[in-house]
Coordinates of C-alpha atoms in Angstrom, one line a residue:
Chain A
X11 CA 7.2 -8.0 30.2
X12 CA 5.4 -7.2 26.9
X13 CA 3.8 -10.0 24.9
X14 CA 3.6 -10.2 21.1
X15 CA 1.5 -12.1 18.6
X16 CA 2.0 -13.1 15.0
X17 CA 0.2 -11.0 12.5
X18 CA -2.9 -12.9 11.2
X19 CA -1.9 -12.2 7.6
X20 CA 1.3 -14.2 8.0
X21 CA 1.4 -17.9 7.0
X22 CA 4.4 -20.0 7.9
X23 CA 5.7 -23.5 7.6
X24 CA 8.6 -25.3 9.4
X25 CA 11.0 -27.5 7.6
X26 CA 13.3 -29.5 9.9
X27 CA 14.6 -26.5 11.9
X28 CA 14.1 -23.7 9.4
X29 CA 10.9 -21.8 8.8
X30 CA 9.5 -19.9 5.9
X31 CA 7.1 -17.0 6.4
X32 CA 4.8 -15.5 3.8
X33 CA 3.0 -12.2 4.1
X34 CA -0.3 -12.9 2.3
X35 CA -0.9 -9.2 1.9
X36 CA 2.4 -8.1 0.4
X37 CA 3.7 -11.4 -1.0
X38 CA 7.0 -10.8 0.8
X39 CA 8.6 -13.9 2.3
X40 CA 11.2 -14.5 5.0
X41 CA 13.4 -17.4 6.0
X42 CA 14.1 -18.0 9.7
X43 CA 16.9 -20.1 11.2
X44 CA 16.2 -22.5 14.1
X45 CA 16.4 -19.7 16.7
X46 CA 14.1 -17.4 14.8
X47 CA 11.7 -20.3 14.2
X48 CA 11.5 -21.1 17.9
X49 CA 10.8 -17.5 18.8
X50 CA 8.2 -17.2 16.0
X51 CA 6.3 -20.3 17.1
X52 CA 6.2 -19.0 20.7
X53 CA 4.8 -15.6 19.7
X54 CA 1.2 -16.6 20.4
X55 CA 0.1 -13.5 22.3
X56 CA 0.1 -15.4 25.6
X57 CA 3.6 -16.5 26.3
X58 CA 5.7 -13.9 28.2
X59 CA 9.0 -12.8 26.7
X60 CA 10.9 -14.1 29.6
X61 CA 9.6 -17.6 28.9
X62 CA 10.7 -17.4 25.3
X63 CA 14.2 -16.2 26.3
X64 CA 14.5 -19.1 28.8
X65 CA 13.5 -21.5 26.0
X66 CA 16.2 -20.1 23.7
X67 CA 18.7 -20.5 26.5
X68 CA 17.8 -24.1 27.1
X69 CA 17.4 -25.2 23.5
X70 CA 20.6 -23.6 22.1
X71 CA 22.8 -23.7 25.2
X72 CA 23.6 -20.0 25.3
X73 CA 23.9 -17.5 28.1
X74 CA 20.9 -15.6 29.4
X75 CA 22.4 -12.4 28.1
X76 CA 22.9 -13.8 24.6
X77 CA 19.4 -15.2 24.5
X78 CA 17.9 -11.9 25.7
X79 CA 19.9 -10.0 23.1
X80 CA 18.9 -12.4 20.3
X81 CA 15.3 -12.1 21.3
X82 CA 15.3 -8.3 21.5
X83 CA 17.0 -8.0 18.1
X84 CA 14.6 -10.4 16.5
X85 CA 11.5 -8.7 17.9
X86 CA 12.8 -5.4 16.5
X87 CA 13.2 -6.9 13.1
X88 CA 9.8 -8.6 13.1
X89 CA 8.1 -5.4 14.3
X90 CA 9.8 -3.4 11.6
X91 CA 8.5 -5.8 8.9
X92 CA 5.0 -5.7 10.5
X93 CA 5.1 -9.5 11.0
X94 CA 4.1 -9.2 14.7
X95 CA 2.1 -6.8 16.8
X96 CA 1.7 -6.3 20.6
X97 CA -0.7 -8.9 22.0
X98 CA -4.3 -7.7 22.5
X99 CA -5.6 -7.9 26.1
X100 CA -7.8 -10.9 26.8
Chain B
X29 CA -24.7 -3.0 -28.8
X30 CA -23.6 -5.9 -31.0
X31 CA -22.1 -8.8 -29.1
X32 CA -19.9 -11.6 -30.1
X33 CA -19.5 -14.8 -28.1
X34 CA -17.7 -18.0 -27.9
X35 CA -17.6 -21.1 -25.7
X36 CA -14.3 -22.4 -24.5
X37 CA -13.3 -25.5 -22.5
X38 CA -10.8 -26.0 -19.7
X39 CA -11.0 -29.7 -18.9
X40 CA -14.3 -30.3 -17.0
X41 CA -14.9 -26.5 -16.8
X42 CA -16.5 -24.2 -19.3
X43 CA -15.8 -20.6 -20.2
X44 CA -18.4 -18.5 -21.9
X45 CA -16.9 -15.3 -23.5
X46 CA -18.9 -12.3 -24.6
X47 CA -17.5 -9.1 -26.1
X48 CA -18.5 -6.1 -28.1
X49 CA -15.5 -6.4 -30.5
X50 CA -14.9 -9.2 -33.0
X51 CA -11.2 -8.6 -33.1
X52 CA -10.9 -9.1 -29.3
X53 CA -13.0 -12.3 -29.6
X54 CA -10.5 -13.5 -32.3
X55 CA -7.6 -12.8 -30.0
X56 CA -9.1 -14.5 -27.0
X57 CA -10.2 -17.6 -28.9
X58 CA -7.0 -17.9 -31.0
X59 CA -4.9 -17.7 -27.8
X60 CA -6.8 -20.4 -26.1
X61 CA -4.6 -23.4 -26.0
X62 CA -7.0 -26.0 -24.5
X63 CA -9.0 -28.5 -26.6
X64 CA -12.8 -28.2 -27.0
X65 CA -14.9 -29.9 -24.4
X66 CA -17.0 -33.0 -25.1
X67 CA -20.7 -32.7 -25.3
X68 CA -21.3 -35.8 -23.2
X69 CA -20.7 -34.4 -19.7
X70 CA -22.1 -31.2 -18.4
X71 CA -19.4 -28.8 -17.2
X72 CA -18.5 -28.8 -13.5
X73 CA -18.8 -25.0 -13.5
X74 CA -19.1 -22.3 -16.1
X75 CA -17.1 -19.1 -15.8
X76 CA -18.6 -16.1 -17.6
X77 CA -16.2 -13.6 -19.2
X78 CA -17.5 -10.2 -20.4
X79 CA -14.8 -8.1 -22.2
X80 CA -15.6 -4.7 -23.4
X81 CA -13.4 -2.7 -25.8
X82 CA -13.4 1.1 -25.4
X83 CA -11.7 3.8 -27.4
X84 CA -9.8 5.5 -24.5
X85 CA -9.3 4.8 -20.9
X86 CA -7.2 7.9 -20.5
X87 CA -4.2 5.8 -19.6
X88 CA -0.8 5.8 -21.2
X89 CA -0.1 2.4 -22.9
X90 CA 3.5 1.3 -22.7
X91 CA 4.4 -1.7 -24.7
X92 CA 7.7 -2.0 -22.9
X93 CA 5.8 -2.8 -19.7
X94 CA 3.3 -5.2 -21.3
X95 CA 3.8 -7.9 -18.7
X96 CA 3.4 -5.7 -15.7
X97 CA 0.3 -5.9 -13.6
X98 CA -1.0 -5.0 -10.2
X99 CA -4.0 -6.1 -8.2
X100 CA -6.2 -5.0 -5.4
X101 CA -8.5 -7.3 -3.5
X102 CA -11.7 -5.6 -2.4
X103 CA -14.3 -7.7 -0.6
X104 CA -15.0 -10.4 -3.1
X105 CA -13.6 -8.7 -6.2
X106 CA -10.0 -8.9 -7.4
X107 CA -9.1 -5.9 -9.5
X108 CA -6.2 -6.5 -12.0
X109 CA -4.6 -3.8 -14.0
X110 CA -2.4 -4.6 -17.0
X111 CA -0.5 -2.3 -19.3
X112 CA -0.7 0.4 -16.7
X113 CA -4.5 0.3 -16.6
X114 CA -5.2 -0.2 -20.3
X115 CA -6.6 -3.6 -19.5
X116 CA -8.7 -3.7 -16.4
X117 CA -10.1 -6.9 -15.2
X118 CA -12.4 -7.6 -12.3
X119 CA -12.7 -11.2 -10.9
X120 CA -16.1 -11.6 -9.1
X121 CA -15.5 -14.8 -7.1
X122 CA -19.0 -15.6 -5.9
X123 CA -20.7 -15.2 -9.3
X124 CA -17.8 -16.9 -11.1
X125 CA -17.7 -13.9 -13.4
X126 CA -14.9 -11.9 -15.0
X127 CA -15.5 -8.4 -16.4
X128 CA -12.8 -6.7 -18.4
X129 CA -12.4 -3.3 -20.0
X130 CA -9.8 -3.1 -22.8
X131 CA -8.5 0.0 -24.4
X132 CA -8.5 -0.3 -28.2
X133 CA -4.7 0.3 -28.4
X134 CA -4.1 -2.7 -26.1
X135 CA -5.5 -5.0 -28.9
X136 CA -2.0 -4.8 -30.4
X137 CA -0.9 -7.2 -27.6
X138 CA -2.9 -10.0 -29.1
X139 CA -0.8 -12.8 -27.8
X140 CA -1.2 -11.8 -24.1
X141 CA -4.8 -10.8 -24.0
X142 CA -6.1 -14.3 -23.6
X143 CA -3.8 -14.8 -20.6
X144 CA -4.8 -11.5 -19.0
X145 CA -8.5 -11.7 -19.5
X146 CA -9.2 -15.4 -19.3
X147 CA -6.4 -17.7 -18.1
X148 CA -5.2 -15.9 -15.0
X149 CA -8.6 -14.8 -13.7
X150 CA -10.0 -18.2 -14.3
X151 CA -7.0 -19.8 -12.6
X152 CA -7.8 -17.6 -9.6
X153 CA -11.3 -18.9 -9.5
X154 CA -10.3 -22.5 -10.0
X155 CA -8.7 -22.4 -6.5
X156 CA -12.2 -22.7 -5.1
X157 CA -12.3 -26.1 -6.8
X158 CA -9.0 -27.3 -5.4
X159 CA -7.1 -26.7 -8.6
X160 CA -4.0 -24.5 -8.2
X161 CA -2.2 -22.8 -11.0
X162 CA 1.5 -23.3 -11.6
X163 CA 3.7 -21.7 -14.2
X164 CA 5.2 -25.0 -15.4
X165 CA 5.4 -27.5 -18.2
X166 CA 4.2 -31.0 -17.4
X167 CA 5.5 -34.2 -19.1
X168 CA 4.9 -37.9 -18.6
X169 CA 6.7 -41.1 -19.3
X170 CA 5.2 -44.5 -18.6
X171 CA 2.6 -43.0 -16.3
X172 CA 5.0 -40.9 -14.3
X173 CA 4.5 -37.2 -14.5
X174 CA 7.1 -34.5 -14.0
X175 CA 6.6 -30.8 -13.6
X176 CA 9.2 -28.5 -15.2
X177 CA 8.8 -25.1 -13.5
X178 CA 10.3 -21.8 -14.5
X179 CA 9.5 -18.2 -15.4
X180 CA 9.1 -17.0 -19.0
X181 CA 12.3 -17.7 -20.9
X182 CA 13.4 -20.5 -18.5
X183 CA 13.1 -23.1 -21.3
X184 CA 9.8 -24.7 -20.6
X185 CA 8.7 -24.9 -24.2
X186 CA 12.2 -25.8 -25.4
X187 CA 12.5 -28.8 -23.0
X188 CA 8.8 -29.8 -23.7
X189 CA 9.6 -30.1 -27.4
X190 CA 12.9 -31.8 -26.8
X191 CA 11.2 -34.4 -24.6
X192 CA 8.3 -34.9 -27.1
X193 CA 11.0 -35.8 -29.6
X194 CA 12.4 -38.3 -27.1
X195 CA 8.9 -40.0 -26.9
X196 CA 7.5 -38.3 -23.7
X197 CA 3.9 -37.2 -23.5
X198 CA 3.0 -33.6 -22.8
X199 CA 0.2 -32.0 -20.7
X200 CA 1.3 -28.4 -21.1
X201 CA 4.4 -26.4 -21.9
X202 CA 3.4 -23.4 -19.8
X203 CA 0.4 -23.5 -17.5
X204 CA -0.8 -26.4 -15.4
X205 CA -3.2 -27.0 -12.5
X206 CA -2.0 -28.9 -9.5
X207 CA -4.6 -31.0 -7.6
X208 CA -4.3 -32.9 -4.3
X209 CA -6.7 -35.8 -4.8
X210 CA -5.7 -39.4 -4.3
X211 CA -2.1 -38.3 -4.3
X212 CA -0.8 -35.4 -6.5
X213 CA -2.0 -34.9 -10.0
X214 CA -1.6 -32.3 -12.6
X215 CA -4.0 -31.2 -15.4
X216 CA -3.1 -29.4 -18.6
X217 CA -4.4 -30.5 -21.9
X218 CA -2.9 -27.9 -24.1
X219 CA -3.2 -28.6 -27.9
X220 CA -1.3 -25.5 -28.9
X221 CA 1.9 -23.9 -27.5
X222 CA 3.2 -20.4 -27.8
X223 CA 6.7 -20.6 -29.3
X224 CA 9.4 -18.0 -30.0
X225 CA 11.4 -17.9 -33.2
X226 CA 14.6 -18.9 -31.3
X227 CA 12.9 -22.1 -30.1
X228 CA 11.4 -22.8 -33.5
X229 CA 14.9 -22.6 -35.0
X230 CA 16.1 -25.2 -32.5
X231 CA 13.5 -27.7 -33.8
X232 CA 13.3 -26.6 -37.5
X233 CA 14.1 -30.1 -38.6
X234 CA 10.8 -31.3 -37.1
X235 CA 8.7 -28.1 -37.5
X236 CA 10.0 -26.9 -40.8
X237 CA 11.7 -23.6 -41.8
X238 CA 9.9 -20.3 -41.2
X239 CA 10.7 -16.6 -41.7
X240 CA 11.9 -14.8 -38.5
X241 CA 9.0 -13.6 -36.4
X242 CA 8.7 -11.4 -33.3
X243 CA 7.1 -12.2 -30.0
X244 CA 5.5 -15.7 -30.0
X245 CA 3.6 -17.8 -32.5
X246 CA 0.9 -20.4 -31.8
X247 CA 1.9 -23.9 -32.9
X248 CA -0.7 -26.7 -33.1
X249 CA 1.2 -29.6 -31.5
X250 CA -1.3 -32.2 -32.6
X251 CA 0.0 -31.8 -36.2
X252 CA 3.5 -32.7 -35.1
X253 CA 3.2 -35.1 -32.2
X254 CA -0.2 -36.9 -32.6
X255 CA -0.9 -39.3 -29.7
X256 CA 1.6 -37.6 -27.4
X257 CA -0.7 -35.0 -25.8
X258 CA -2.6 -35.9 -22.7
X259 CA -4.8 -34.0 -20.3
X260 CA -3.9 -35.4 -16.9
X261 CA -1.2 -37.3 -15.0
X262 CA 0.1 -38.0 -11.5
X263 CA 3.1 -36.1 -10.3
X264 CA 6.3 -37.9 -9.2
X265 CA 8.8 -35.0 -9.2
X266 CA 9.2 -31.3 -9.9
X267 CA 12.2 -29.7 -11.5
X268 CA 13.1 -26.0 -11.6
X269 CA 14.7 -25.3 -15.0
X270 CA 18.0 -23.6 -15.5
X271 CA 19.8 -23.2 -18.8
X272 CA 23.4 -24.2 -18.5
X273 CA 26.4 -25.6 -20.5
X274 CA 26.0 -28.7 -18.2
X275 CA 23.2 -31.1 -17.8
X276 CA 22.6 -32.4 -14.3
X277 CA 20.2 -32.7 -11.4
X278 CA 20.5 -31.4 -7.9
X279 CA 18.0 -32.4 -5.2
X280 CA 16.5 -29.3 -3.4
X281 CA 15.5 -29.2 0.3
X282 CA 11.8 -28.6 0.6
X283 CA 12.2 -25.1 2.0
X284 CA 14.2 -24.0 -1.1
X285 CA 11.6 -25.5 -3.4
X286 CA 8.8 -23.7 -1.6
X287 CA 10.6 -20.4 -1.8
X288 CA 11.0 -20.8 -5.6
X289 CA 7.4 -21.8 -6.0
X290 CA 6.2 -18.5 -4.5
X291 CA 7.1 -16.8 -7.8
X292 CA 5.6 -19.5 -10.0
X293 CA 2.4 -20.5 -8.3
X294 CA 0.3 -17.3 -8.3
X295 CA -0.1 -17.0 -4.6
X296 CA -0.7 -13.4 -4.1
X297 CA -4.4 -12.7 -4.7
X298 CA -7.5 -13.5 -2.7
X299 CA -6.2 -13.8 0.9
X300 CA -8.2 -17.0 1.7
X301 CA -7.1 -18.7 -1.5
X302 CA -3.5 -17.6 -1.0
X303 CA -3.7 -19.2 2.5
X304 CA -5.0 -22.4 1.0
X305 CA -2.4 -22.2 -1.8
X306 CA 0.5 -21.8 0.6
X307 CA -0.7 -24.7 2.7
X308 CA -1.1 -26.9 -0.4
X309 CA 2.4 -26.0 -1.7
X310 CA 3.9 -26.7 1.7
X311 CA 2.4 -30.2 1.7
X312 CA 3.5 -30.6 -2.0
X313 CA 7.2 -29.9 -1.4
X314 CA 7.2 -32.3 1.5
X315 CA 5.6 -35.1 -0.4
X316 CA 7.1 -34.7 -3.9
X317 CA 10.9 -34.7 -4.6
X318 CA 12.1 -31.4 -6.1
X319 CA 15.2 -30.8 -8.1
X320 CA 17.1 -28.1 -10.0
X321 CA 17.6 -29.3 -13.6
X322 CA 20.5 -27.6 -15.4
X323 CA 20.1 -28.5 -19.0
X324 CA 21.4 -27.8 -22.5
X325 CA 20.3 -28.9 -26.0
X326 CA 21.3 -32.5 -25.4
X327 CA 17.8 -33.8 -24.9
X328 CA 18.8 -37.4 -24.8
X329 CA 20.8 -36.5 -21.6
X330 CA 17.7 -34.7 -20.2
X331 CA 15.7 -37.8 -21.1
X332 CA 18.0 -40.1 -19.1
X333 CA 18.0 -37.8 -16.1
X334 CA 14.2 -37.4 -16.0
X335 CA 13.6 -41.0 -16.7
X336 CA 15.6 -41.9 -13.7
X337 CA 13.7 -39.6 -11.3
X338 CA 10.3 -40.6 -12.9
X339 CA 11.1 -44.2 -12.1
X340 CA 12.5 -43.3 -8.6
X341 CA 16.1 -44.1 -9.5
X342 CA 17.8 -40.7 -9.1

């Protein structure tokens, strides 16, 4: 499965479940709910997508299908906003 | 080329200004709101500002867009364009130097030139010294400082004058520098404020009657509120201002406060300083209680609300 990593120009901070992201290059900012925040924190370039989907399933007590769909949708959104990129090979 | 120069002070920092045009020097020094430095201590750092007036930059000058700007960060230089390029400013970080080119027609925007050419570029460089600019007023009562944040027109000057009348002390009505050093502190030290005719009219009993004027006029606060102007204070709370028929306070979650501060804390410039600024603001909203203050012209009610949070009794 593909791996993704956070773009280095993005700074973020977590506040009791929610997260705020700031693109230092454009000044655009984004607010993530708890599910988005969990995915975001795990996008370290090393964690496989399936591990993240399992973490969503366990943390929020949702079905595997729902967790996978949430993950796929969120990755699409993050990619479109250039907040993440495919992980570089070690 | 004939040169004109002046030395300005910003707390423990010095600003040396050189220009080829006496009118520009007048605008820059008249718009400088901070008190002169003391001769006793050498400045912590000196920022050199070189501003050159030229006849024509071949750019259209639109007074309707006089507050627009854009920037481009290239290596260690931040390029700022104001008035669609009629004022071009380069901030050279490592040499602590600002060089500006000003189209002669832009001299009509006298009130804003000091901000564009000195205040904002110097604010950018002060981040290297741990001082972070915030678009806010700062007041103090009994040693407890409160930041009153908001964009232009939010009511910072109005509420600053209203609280001065209630006996509060003032550090600035518009621009302050936040510092994380033995807790949170704020520096201002403005002797003068820029005031609109509408705000002047609200306080005409104290300030006296004047003929209507456009834009903003400088007012020397020391003449009206001697002994109530201070340079530094701790910070016990931050309020985002909102004009309203009502007067009340609402506590904001830290994440909401941080989101609002993005627009008021000048984050978007040198990437490394922006990173530091973001981290600093994140720590700030977690450590200092933040509120939305809806206010009207009843400044005694504002006084009661702010006194309560300044003393930790909200």
